[in-house]
Tab-separated table of C-alpha atoms in Angstrom:
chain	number	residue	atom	x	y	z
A	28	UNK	CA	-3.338	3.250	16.480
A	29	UNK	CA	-4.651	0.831	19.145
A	30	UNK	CA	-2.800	1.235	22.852
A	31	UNK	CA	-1.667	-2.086	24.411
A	32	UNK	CA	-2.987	-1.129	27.290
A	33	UNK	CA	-6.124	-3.043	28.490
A	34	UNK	CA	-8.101	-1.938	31.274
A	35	UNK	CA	-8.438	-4.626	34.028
A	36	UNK	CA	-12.204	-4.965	33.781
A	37	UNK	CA	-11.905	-5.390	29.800
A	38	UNK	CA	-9.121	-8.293	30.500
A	39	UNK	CA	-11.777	-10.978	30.792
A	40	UNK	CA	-13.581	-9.901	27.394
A	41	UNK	CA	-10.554	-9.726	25.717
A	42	UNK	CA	-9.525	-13.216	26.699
A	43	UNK	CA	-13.460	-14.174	25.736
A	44	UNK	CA	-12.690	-13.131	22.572
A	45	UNK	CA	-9.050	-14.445	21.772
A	46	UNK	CA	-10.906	-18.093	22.376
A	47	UNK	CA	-13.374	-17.285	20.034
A	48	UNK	CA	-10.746	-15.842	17.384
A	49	UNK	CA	-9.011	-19.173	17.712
A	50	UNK	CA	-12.588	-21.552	17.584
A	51	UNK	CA	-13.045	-19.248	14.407
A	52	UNK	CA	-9.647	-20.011	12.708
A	53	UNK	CA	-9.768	-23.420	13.374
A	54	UNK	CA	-12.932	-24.085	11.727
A	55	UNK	CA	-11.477	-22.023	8.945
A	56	UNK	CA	-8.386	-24.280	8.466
A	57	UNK	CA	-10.553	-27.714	8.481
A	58	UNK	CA	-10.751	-28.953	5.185
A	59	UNK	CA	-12.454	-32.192	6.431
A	60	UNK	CA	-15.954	-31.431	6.357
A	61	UNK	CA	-17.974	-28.428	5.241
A	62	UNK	CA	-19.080	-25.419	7.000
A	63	UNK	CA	-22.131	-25.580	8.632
A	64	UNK	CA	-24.635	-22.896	9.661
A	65	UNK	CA	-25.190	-23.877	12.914
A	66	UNK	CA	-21.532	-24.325	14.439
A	67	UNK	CA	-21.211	-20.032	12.639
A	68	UNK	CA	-24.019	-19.486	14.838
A	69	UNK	CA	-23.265	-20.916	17.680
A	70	UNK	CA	-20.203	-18.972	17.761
A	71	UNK	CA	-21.823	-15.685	16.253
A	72	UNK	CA	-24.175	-16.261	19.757
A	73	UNK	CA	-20.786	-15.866	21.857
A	74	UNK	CA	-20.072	-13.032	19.617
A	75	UNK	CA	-22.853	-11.231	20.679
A	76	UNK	CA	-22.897	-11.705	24.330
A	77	UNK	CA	-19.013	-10.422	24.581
A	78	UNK	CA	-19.990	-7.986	22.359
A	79	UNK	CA	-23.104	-6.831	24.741
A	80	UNK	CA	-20.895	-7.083	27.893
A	81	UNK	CA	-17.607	-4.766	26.334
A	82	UNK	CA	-20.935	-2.150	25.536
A	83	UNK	CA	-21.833	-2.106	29.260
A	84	UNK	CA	-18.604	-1.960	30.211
A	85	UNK	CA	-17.635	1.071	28.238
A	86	UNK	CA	-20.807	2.737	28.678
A	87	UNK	CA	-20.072	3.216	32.539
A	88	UNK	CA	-16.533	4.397	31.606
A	89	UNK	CA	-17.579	6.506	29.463
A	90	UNK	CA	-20.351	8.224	31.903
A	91	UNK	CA	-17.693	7.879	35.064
A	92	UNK	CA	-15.212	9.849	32.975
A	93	UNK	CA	-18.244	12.017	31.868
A	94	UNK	CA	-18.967	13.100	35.533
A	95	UNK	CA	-14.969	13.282	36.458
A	96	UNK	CA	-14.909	15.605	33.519
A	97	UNK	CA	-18.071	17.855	34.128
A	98	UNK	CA	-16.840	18.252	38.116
A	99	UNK	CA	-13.082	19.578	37.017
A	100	UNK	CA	-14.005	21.786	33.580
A	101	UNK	CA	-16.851	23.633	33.009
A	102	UNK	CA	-17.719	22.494	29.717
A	103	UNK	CA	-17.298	18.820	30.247
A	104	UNK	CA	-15.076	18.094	27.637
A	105	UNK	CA	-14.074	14.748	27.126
A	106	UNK	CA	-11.515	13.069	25.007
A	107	UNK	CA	-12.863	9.896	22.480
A	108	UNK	CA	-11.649	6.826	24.301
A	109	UNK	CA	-8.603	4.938	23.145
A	110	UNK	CA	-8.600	1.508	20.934
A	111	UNK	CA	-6.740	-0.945	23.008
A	112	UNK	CA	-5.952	-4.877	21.863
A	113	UNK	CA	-9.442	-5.795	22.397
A	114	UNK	CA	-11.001	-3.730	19.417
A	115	UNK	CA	-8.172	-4.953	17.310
A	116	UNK	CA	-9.144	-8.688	18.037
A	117	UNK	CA	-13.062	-7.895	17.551
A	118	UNK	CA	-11.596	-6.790	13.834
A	119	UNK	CA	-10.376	-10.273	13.544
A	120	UNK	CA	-13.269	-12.123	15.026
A	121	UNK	CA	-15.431	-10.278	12.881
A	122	UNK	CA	-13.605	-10.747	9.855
A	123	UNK	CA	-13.686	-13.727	9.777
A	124	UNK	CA	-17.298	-14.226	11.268
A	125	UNK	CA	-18.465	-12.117	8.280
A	126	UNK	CA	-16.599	-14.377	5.846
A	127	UNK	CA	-18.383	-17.385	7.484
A	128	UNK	CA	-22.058	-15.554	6.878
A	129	UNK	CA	-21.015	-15.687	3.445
A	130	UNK	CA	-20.249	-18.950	3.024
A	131	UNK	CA	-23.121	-19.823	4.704
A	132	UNK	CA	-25.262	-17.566	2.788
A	133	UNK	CA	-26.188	-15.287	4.805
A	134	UNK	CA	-24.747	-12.245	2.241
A	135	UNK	CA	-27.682	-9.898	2.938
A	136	UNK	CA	-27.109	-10.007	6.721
A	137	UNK	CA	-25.384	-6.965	8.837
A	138	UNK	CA	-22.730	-9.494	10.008
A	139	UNK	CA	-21.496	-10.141	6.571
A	140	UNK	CA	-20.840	-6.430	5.692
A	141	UNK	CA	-18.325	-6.109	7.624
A	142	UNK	CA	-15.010	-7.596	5.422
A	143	UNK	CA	-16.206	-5.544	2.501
A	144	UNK	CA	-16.397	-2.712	4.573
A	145	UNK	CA	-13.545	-3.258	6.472
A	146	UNK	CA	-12.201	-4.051	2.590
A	147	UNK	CA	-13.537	-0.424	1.358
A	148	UNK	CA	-12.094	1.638	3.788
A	149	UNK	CA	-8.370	-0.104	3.608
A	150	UNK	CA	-8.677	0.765	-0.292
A	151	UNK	CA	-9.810	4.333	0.208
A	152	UNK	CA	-7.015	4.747	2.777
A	153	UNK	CA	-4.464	3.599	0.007
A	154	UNK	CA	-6.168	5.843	-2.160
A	155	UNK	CA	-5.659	9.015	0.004
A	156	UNK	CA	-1.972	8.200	-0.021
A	157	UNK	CA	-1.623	7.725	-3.129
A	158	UNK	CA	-4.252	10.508	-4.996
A	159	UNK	CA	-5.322	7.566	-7.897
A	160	UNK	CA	-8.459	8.248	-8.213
A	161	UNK	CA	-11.699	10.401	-9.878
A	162	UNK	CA	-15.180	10.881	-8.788
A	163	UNK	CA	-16.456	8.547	-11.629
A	164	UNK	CA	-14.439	5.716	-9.291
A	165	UNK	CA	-15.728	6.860	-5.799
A	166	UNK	CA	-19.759	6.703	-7.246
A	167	UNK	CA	-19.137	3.193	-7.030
A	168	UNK	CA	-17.748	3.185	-3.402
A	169	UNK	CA	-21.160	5.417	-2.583
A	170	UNK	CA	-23.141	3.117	-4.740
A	171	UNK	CA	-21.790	-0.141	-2.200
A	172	UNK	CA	-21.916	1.918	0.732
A	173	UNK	CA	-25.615	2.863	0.574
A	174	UNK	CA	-26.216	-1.053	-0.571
A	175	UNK	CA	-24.879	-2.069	2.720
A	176	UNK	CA	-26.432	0.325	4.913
A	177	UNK	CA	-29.652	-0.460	3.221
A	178	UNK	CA	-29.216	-4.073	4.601
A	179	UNK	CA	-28.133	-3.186	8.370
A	180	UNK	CA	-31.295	-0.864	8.081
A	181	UNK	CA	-33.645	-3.726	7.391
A	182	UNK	CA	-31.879	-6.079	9.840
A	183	UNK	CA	-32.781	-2.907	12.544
A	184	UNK	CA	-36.427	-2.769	11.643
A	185	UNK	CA	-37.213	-6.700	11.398
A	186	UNK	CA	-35.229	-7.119	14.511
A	187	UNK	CA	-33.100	-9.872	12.843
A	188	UNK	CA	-29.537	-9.583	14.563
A	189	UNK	CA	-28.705	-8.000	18.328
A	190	UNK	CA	-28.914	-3.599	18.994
A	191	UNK	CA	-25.339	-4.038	20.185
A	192	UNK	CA	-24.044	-6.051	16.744
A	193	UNK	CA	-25.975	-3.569	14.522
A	194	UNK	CA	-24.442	-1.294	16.814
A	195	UNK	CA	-20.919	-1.846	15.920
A	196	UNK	CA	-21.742	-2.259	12.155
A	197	UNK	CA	-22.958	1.267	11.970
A	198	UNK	CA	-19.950	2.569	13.302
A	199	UNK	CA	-18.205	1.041	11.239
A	200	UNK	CA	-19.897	1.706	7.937
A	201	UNK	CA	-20.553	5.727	9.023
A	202	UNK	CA	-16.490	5.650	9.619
A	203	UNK	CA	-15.796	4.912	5.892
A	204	UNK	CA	-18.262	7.305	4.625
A	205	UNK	CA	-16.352	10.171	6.537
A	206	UNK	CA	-13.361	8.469	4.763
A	207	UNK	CA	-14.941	8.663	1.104
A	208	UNK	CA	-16.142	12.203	2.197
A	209	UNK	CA	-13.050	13.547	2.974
A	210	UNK	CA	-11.775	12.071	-0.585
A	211	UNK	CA	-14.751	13.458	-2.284
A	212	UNK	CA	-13.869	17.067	-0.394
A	213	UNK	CA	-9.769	17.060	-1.811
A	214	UNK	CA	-11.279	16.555	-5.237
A	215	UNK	CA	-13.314	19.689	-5.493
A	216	UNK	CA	-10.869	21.452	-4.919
A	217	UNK	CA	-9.658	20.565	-8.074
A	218	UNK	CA	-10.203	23.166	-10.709
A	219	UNK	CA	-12.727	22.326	-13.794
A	220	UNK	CA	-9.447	22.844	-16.030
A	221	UNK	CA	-7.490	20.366	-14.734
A	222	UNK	CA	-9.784	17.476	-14.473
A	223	UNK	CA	-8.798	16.413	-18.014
A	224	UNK	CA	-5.322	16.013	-16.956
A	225	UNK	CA	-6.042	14.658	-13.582
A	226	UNK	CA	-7.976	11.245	-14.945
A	227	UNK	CA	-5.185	10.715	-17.419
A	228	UNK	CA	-2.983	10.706	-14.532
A	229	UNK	CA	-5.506	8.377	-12.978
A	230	UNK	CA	-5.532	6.271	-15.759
A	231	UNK	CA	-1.558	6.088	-16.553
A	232	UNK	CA	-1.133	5.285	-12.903
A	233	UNK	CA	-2.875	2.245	-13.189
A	234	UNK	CA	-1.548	1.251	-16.334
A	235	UNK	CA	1.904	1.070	-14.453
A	236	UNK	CA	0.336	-0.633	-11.603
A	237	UNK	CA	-0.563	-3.208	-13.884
A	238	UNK	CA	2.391	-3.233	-15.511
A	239	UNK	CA	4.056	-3.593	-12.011
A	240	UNK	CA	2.218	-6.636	-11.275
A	241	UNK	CA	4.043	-8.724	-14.739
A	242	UNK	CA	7.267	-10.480	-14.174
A	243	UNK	CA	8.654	-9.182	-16.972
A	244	UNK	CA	7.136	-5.652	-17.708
A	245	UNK	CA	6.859	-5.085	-21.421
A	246	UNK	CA	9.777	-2.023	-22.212
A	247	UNK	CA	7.517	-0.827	-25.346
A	248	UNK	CA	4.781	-0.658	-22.840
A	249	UNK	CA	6.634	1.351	-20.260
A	250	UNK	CA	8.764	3.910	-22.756
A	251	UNK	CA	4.942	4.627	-24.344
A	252	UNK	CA	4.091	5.349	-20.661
A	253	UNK	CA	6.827	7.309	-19.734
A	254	UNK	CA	6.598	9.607	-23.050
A	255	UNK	CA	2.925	10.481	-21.768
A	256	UNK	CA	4.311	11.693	-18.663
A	257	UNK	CA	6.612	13.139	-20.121
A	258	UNK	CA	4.209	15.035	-22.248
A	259	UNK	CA	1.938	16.164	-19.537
A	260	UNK	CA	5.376	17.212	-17.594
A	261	UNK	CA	6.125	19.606	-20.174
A	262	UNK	CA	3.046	21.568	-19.831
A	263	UNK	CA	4.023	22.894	-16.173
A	264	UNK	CA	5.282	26.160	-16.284
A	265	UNK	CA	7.761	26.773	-12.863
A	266	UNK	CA	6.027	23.156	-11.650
A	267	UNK	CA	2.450	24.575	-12.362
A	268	UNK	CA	-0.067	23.698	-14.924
A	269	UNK	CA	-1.578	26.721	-16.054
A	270	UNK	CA	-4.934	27.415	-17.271
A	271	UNK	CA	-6.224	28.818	-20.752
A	272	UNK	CA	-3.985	31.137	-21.764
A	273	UNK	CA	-1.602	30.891	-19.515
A	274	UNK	CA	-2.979	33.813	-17.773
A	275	UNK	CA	-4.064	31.626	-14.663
A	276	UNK	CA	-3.114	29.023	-11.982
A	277	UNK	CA	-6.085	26.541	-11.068
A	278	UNK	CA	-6.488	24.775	-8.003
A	279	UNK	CA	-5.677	21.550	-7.576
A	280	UNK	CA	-1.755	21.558	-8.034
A	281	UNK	CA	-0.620	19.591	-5.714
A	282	UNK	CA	-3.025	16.865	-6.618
A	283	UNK	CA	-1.634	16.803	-9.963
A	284	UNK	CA	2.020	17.137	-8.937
A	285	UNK	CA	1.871	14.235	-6.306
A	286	UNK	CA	-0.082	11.963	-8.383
A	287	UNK	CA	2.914	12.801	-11.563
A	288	UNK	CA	5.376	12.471	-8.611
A	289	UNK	CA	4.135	8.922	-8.020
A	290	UNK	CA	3.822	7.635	-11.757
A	291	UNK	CA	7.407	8.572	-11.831
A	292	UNK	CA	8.212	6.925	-9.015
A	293	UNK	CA	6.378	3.808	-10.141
A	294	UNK	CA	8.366	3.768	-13.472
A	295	UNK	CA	11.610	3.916	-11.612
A	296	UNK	CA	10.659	1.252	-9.678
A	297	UNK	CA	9.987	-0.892	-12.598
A	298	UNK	CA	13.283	-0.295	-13.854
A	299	UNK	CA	14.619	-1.173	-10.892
A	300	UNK	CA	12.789	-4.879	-10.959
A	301	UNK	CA	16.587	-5.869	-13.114
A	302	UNK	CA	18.246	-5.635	-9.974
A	303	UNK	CA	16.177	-9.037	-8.451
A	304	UNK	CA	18.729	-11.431	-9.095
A	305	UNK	CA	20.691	-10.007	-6.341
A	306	UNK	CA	18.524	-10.395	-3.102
A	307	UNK	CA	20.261	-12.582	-0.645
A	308	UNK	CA	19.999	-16.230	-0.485
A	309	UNK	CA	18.586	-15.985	3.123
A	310	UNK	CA	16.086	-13.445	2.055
A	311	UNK	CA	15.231	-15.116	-1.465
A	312	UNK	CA	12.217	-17.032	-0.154
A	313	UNK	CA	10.346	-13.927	1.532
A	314	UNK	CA	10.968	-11.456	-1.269
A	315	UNK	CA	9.402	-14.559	-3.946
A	316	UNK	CA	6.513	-14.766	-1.274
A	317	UNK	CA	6.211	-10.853	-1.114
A	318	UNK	CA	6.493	-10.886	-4.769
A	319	UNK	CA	3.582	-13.305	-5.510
A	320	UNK	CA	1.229	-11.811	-2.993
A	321	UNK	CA	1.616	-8.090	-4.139
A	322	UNK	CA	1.104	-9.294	-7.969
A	323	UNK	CA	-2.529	-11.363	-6.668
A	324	UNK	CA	-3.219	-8.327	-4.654
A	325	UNK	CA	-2.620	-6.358	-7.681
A	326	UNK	CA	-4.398	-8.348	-10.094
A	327	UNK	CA	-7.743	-8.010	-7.174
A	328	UNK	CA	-7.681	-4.555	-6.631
A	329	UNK	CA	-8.676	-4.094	-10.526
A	330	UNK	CA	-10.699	-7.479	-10.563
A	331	UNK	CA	-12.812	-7.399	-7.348
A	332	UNK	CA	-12.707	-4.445	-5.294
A	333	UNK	CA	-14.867	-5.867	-2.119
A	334	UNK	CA	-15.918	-9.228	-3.322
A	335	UNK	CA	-14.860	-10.989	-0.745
A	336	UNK	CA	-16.678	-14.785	-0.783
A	337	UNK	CA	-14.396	-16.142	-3.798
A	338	UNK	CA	-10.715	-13.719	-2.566
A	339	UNK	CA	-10.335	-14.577	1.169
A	340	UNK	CA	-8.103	-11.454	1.991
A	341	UNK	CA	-8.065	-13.170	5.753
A	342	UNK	CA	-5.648	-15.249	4.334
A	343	UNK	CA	-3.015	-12.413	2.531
A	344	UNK	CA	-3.458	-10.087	6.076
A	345	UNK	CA	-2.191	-13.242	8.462
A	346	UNK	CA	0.442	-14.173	5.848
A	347	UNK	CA	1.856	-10.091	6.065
A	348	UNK	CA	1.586	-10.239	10.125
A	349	UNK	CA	3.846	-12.822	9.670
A	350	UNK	CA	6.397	-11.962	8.093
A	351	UNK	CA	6.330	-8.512	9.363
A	352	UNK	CA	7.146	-10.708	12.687
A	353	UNK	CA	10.133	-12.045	11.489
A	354	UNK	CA	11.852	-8.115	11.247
A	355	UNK	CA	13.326	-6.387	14.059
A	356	UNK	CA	13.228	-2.506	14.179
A	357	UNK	CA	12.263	-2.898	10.321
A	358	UNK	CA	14.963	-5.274	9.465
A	359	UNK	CA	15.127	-8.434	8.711
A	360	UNK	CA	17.511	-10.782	11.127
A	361	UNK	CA	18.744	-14.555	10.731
A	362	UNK	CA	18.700	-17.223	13.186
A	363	UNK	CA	21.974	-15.949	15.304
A	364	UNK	CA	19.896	-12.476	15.224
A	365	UNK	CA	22.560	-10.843	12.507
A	366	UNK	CA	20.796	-8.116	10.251
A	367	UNK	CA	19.950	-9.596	6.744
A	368	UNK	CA	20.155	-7.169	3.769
A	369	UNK	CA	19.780	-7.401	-0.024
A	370	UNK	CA	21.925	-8.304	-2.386
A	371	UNK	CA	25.625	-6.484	-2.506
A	372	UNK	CA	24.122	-4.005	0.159
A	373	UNK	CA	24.889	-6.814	2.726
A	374	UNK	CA	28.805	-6.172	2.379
A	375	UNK	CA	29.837	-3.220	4.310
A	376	UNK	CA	31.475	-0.208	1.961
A	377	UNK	CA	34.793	0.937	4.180
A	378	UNK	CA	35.982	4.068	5.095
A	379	UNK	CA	38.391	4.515	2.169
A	380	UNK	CA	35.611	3.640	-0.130
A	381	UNK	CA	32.854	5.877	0.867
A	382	UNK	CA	34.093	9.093	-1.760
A	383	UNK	CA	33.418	6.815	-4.709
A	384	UNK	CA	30.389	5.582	-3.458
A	385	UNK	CA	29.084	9.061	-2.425
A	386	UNK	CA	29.924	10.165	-6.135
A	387	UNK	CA	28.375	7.249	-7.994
A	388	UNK	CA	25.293	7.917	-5.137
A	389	UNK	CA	24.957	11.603	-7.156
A	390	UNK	CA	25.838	10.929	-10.936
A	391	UNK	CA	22.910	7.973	-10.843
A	392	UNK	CA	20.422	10.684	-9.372
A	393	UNK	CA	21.227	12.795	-11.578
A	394	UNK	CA	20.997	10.134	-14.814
A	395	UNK	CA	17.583	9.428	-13.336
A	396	UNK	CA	16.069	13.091	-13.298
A	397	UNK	CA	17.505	13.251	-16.796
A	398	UNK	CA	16.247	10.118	-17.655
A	399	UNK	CA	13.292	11.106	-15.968
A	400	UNK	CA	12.118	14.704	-17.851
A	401	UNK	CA	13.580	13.514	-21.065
A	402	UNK	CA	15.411	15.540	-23.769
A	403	UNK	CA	15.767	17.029	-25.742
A	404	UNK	CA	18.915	17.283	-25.412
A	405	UNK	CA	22.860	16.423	-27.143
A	406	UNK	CA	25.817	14.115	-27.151
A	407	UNK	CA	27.360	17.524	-25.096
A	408	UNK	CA	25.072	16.814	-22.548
A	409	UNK	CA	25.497	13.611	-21.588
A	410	UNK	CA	29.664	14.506	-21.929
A	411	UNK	CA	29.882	15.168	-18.176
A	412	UNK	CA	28.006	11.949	-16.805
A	413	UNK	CA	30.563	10.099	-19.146
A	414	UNK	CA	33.267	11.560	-18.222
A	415	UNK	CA	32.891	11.135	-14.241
A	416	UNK	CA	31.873	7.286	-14.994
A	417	UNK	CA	35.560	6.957	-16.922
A	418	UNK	CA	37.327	8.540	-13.993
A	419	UNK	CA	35.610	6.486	-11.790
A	420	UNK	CA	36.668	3.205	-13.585
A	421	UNK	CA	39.965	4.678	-14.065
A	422	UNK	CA	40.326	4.116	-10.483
A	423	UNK	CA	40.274	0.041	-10.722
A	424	UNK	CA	42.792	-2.599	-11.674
A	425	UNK	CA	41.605	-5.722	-12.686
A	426	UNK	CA	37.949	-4.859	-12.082
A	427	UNK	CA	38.969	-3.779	-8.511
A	428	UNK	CA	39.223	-0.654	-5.851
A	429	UNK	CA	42.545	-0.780	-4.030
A	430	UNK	CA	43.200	1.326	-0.923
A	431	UNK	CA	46.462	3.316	-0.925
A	432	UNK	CA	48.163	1.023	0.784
A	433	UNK	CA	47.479	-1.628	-1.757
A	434	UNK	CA	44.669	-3.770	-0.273
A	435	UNK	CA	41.254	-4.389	-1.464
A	436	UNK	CA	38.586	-2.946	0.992
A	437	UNK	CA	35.169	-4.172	1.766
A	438	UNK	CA	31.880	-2.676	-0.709
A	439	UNK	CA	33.484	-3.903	-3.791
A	440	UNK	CA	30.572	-5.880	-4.999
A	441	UNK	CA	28.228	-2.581	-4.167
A	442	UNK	CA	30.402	-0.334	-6.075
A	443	UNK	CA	30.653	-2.569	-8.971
A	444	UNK	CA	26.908	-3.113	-9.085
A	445	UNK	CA	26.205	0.985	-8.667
A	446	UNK	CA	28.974	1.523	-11.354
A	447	UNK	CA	27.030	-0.973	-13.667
A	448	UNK	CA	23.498	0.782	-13.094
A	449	UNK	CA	25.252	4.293	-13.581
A	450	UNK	CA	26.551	2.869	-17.664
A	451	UNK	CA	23.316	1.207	-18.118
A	452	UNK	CA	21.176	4.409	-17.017
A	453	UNK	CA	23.653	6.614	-19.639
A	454	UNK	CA	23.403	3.619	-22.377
A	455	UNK	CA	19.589	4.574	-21.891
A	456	UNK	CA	19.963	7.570	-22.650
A	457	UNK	CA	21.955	7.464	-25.626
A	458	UNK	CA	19.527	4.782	-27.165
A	459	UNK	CA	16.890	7.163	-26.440
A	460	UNK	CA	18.697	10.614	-27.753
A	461	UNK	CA	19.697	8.236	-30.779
A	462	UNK	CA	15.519	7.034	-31.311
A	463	UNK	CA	14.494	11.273	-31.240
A	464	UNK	CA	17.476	11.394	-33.934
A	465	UNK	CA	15.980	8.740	-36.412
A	466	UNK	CA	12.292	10.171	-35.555
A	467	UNK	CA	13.506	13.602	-36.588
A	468	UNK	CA	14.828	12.288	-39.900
A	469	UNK	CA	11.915	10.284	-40.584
């Protein structure tokens, strides 16, 4: 993470290059005439000489904390220096600069390398999160990666672009291969056995990301999904998959369990797309925007990895920064500064509400597990989840909660909402123990 703090003699650099992020975006937003070559260059040349004078710069802080180091510790140990605000502007500046050399044609040029690599090592840090992925999909990372370092190489040896620019590219690009190292490392760890299992995982995952990305997800789609989960759940033994014979436990567990972990998760989620219709008016606008960008972002990541000259992600990264401006301490806030929240969340639940809430809280977690691992299992089973839900609605008189003392307290439109999800997760369930029923017979 990048400190605010900017040391005095870096302030006029960092103002340098603020001017030339701006000179940058505005030729970006005119649509009046076309890009040309020279007006990229001329501000690639400022580029370069800010870029020159920030290397001098650091290289005598580096060597005066060098020689403040060697004269207090023996070994002359010395921490790697902070990012501040001024690298996080040269990322800006030379994303867009490298979108420019694009457009300008300069693709086979160091300067244009660095969105795609920039591009690379965003995906590959998604991709740690999340585990979705094999080593037939990181060849193709290497396979870029050695493309692009091929090209600063050549730029190095004809002399073609600045020491200090080529410089900063190599940094860069020798960064993301520690990145796609590291990812290569946490899958050899995992066991010759399980590999089989581990790229269906892959490829359900991105099934459902897919699937994520439609309005309306197809349920045939999803239930096929889910029953291959399903499936591969049942072949953990105490949360383990075994190995022939049962008589072993490869490595590579907790890739496996995190990466079925998440395909749950992302089935859940799709489930719980029904529940749009009740963001907030004041929110409604934002969560359409969110919802268009993250299905185009979607659709990319399968279509165009780190093709950047025809999917300006410049564009999607300035549209996030601002709305992530618009929340305070993660939330988002209206114009008087009040705390905006989806749907029937917005309404407060009150004190005398908070046991039923707390109980319809547990009976849909538990509906969702079941739901979840699947059956088999009987009209027994389900008995108890049915029973709570009718002693639950028991408790209301014309399709309210009353307090004891006979008023109607705040959360109804929550607990009505949660009490609706809770029947419609136990009507799934009876649909599907009713489906294993008719398969059985068949």
């Amino acid at each position: 993470m990048a400190s605010n703090m900017v040391p005095q003699e870096e302030l006029p650099v960092l103002e340098a290059f603020i001017n030339i992020r701006n000179r940058l975006t505005a030729l970006k937003k005119d649509t009046t005439r076309f890009i040309r070559a020279q007006d990229v260059m001329s501000i690639y040349s400022s580029v370069v000489k800010q870029v020159t004078r920030l290397n001098e710069i650091r290289d005598e802080q580096n060597q005066n904390a060098l020689n403040s180091a060697s004269s207090s510790t023996p070994s002359g140990s010395m921490a790697p220096p902070e990012l501040n605000r001024v690298d996080t502007i040269i990322a800006d500046v030379f994303s867009l600069l490298s979108l420019f050399f694009l457009t300008i044609g300069k693709s086979r040029e160091s300067p244009a390398t660095y969105c795609q690599i920039a591009s690379m090592r965003q995906i590959m840090s998604h991709m740690n999160e999340s585990g979705v992925y094999t080593e037939a999909y990181l060849d193709g990372f290497r396979e870029r990666l050695d493309q692009l370092k091929q090209i600063i190489k050549q730029d190095h040896d004809e002399g073609r672009h600045p020491e200090p620019i080529l410089k900063l590219m190599t940094k860069k690009l020798e960064g993301t291969e520690r990145m796609l190292n590291t990812l290569m490392s946490a899958l050899s760890v995992l066991s010759i056995e399980l590999v089989p299992i581990h790229q269906k995982l892959v490829g359900l995952r991105r099934q459902l990301a897919a699937l994520a990305t439609e309005p309306k997800p197809n349920k045939t789609e999803l239930k096929q999904i889910l029953e291959e989960l399903r499936k591969i759940e049942s072949k953990r033994v105490d949360g383990k998959f075994l190995g022939p014979g049962g008589s072993s436990v490869p490595e590579g567990q907790a890739l496996l369990s995190g990466l079925l972990d998440s395909c749950f998760e992302i089935t859940q989620d799709i489930k719980a797309r029904e529940a749009e219709e009740n963001v907030s008016p004041p929110l409604k606008p934002i969560f359409d925007r969110l919802t268009l960008m993250k299905s185009e972002l979607e659709q990319l990541t399968m279509t165009h990895r780190w093709t950047l000259r025809e999917t300006d992600l410049y564009n999607y990264q300035m549209s996030l920064r601002e709305i992530d401006s618009m929340r305070v301490d993660g939330t988002f806030i209206d114009a008087e500064g009040n705390k905006l929240m989806t749907g029937p969340a917005s309404e407060p639940i009150s004190e005398e509400l908070m046991p039923i809430a707390n109980k319809l809280s547990t009976i849909k977690k538990c509906l969702n597990e079941v739901l979840k691992y699947g059956g088999p299992y009987s009209p027994r089973d389900l008995y108890p989840y049915h029973l709570a839900l009718h002693q639950i609605d028991s408790l209301r008189k014309d399709g309210k909660f009353y307090a004891d003392d006979g008023s109607i307290p705040e959360g109804q439109a929550i607990l009505v909402a949660q009490l609706s999800e809770a029947h419609e997760l136990l009507e799934m369930l009876k649909e599907s123990m009713s489906e294993d029923e008719a398969e059985d017979e068949a």
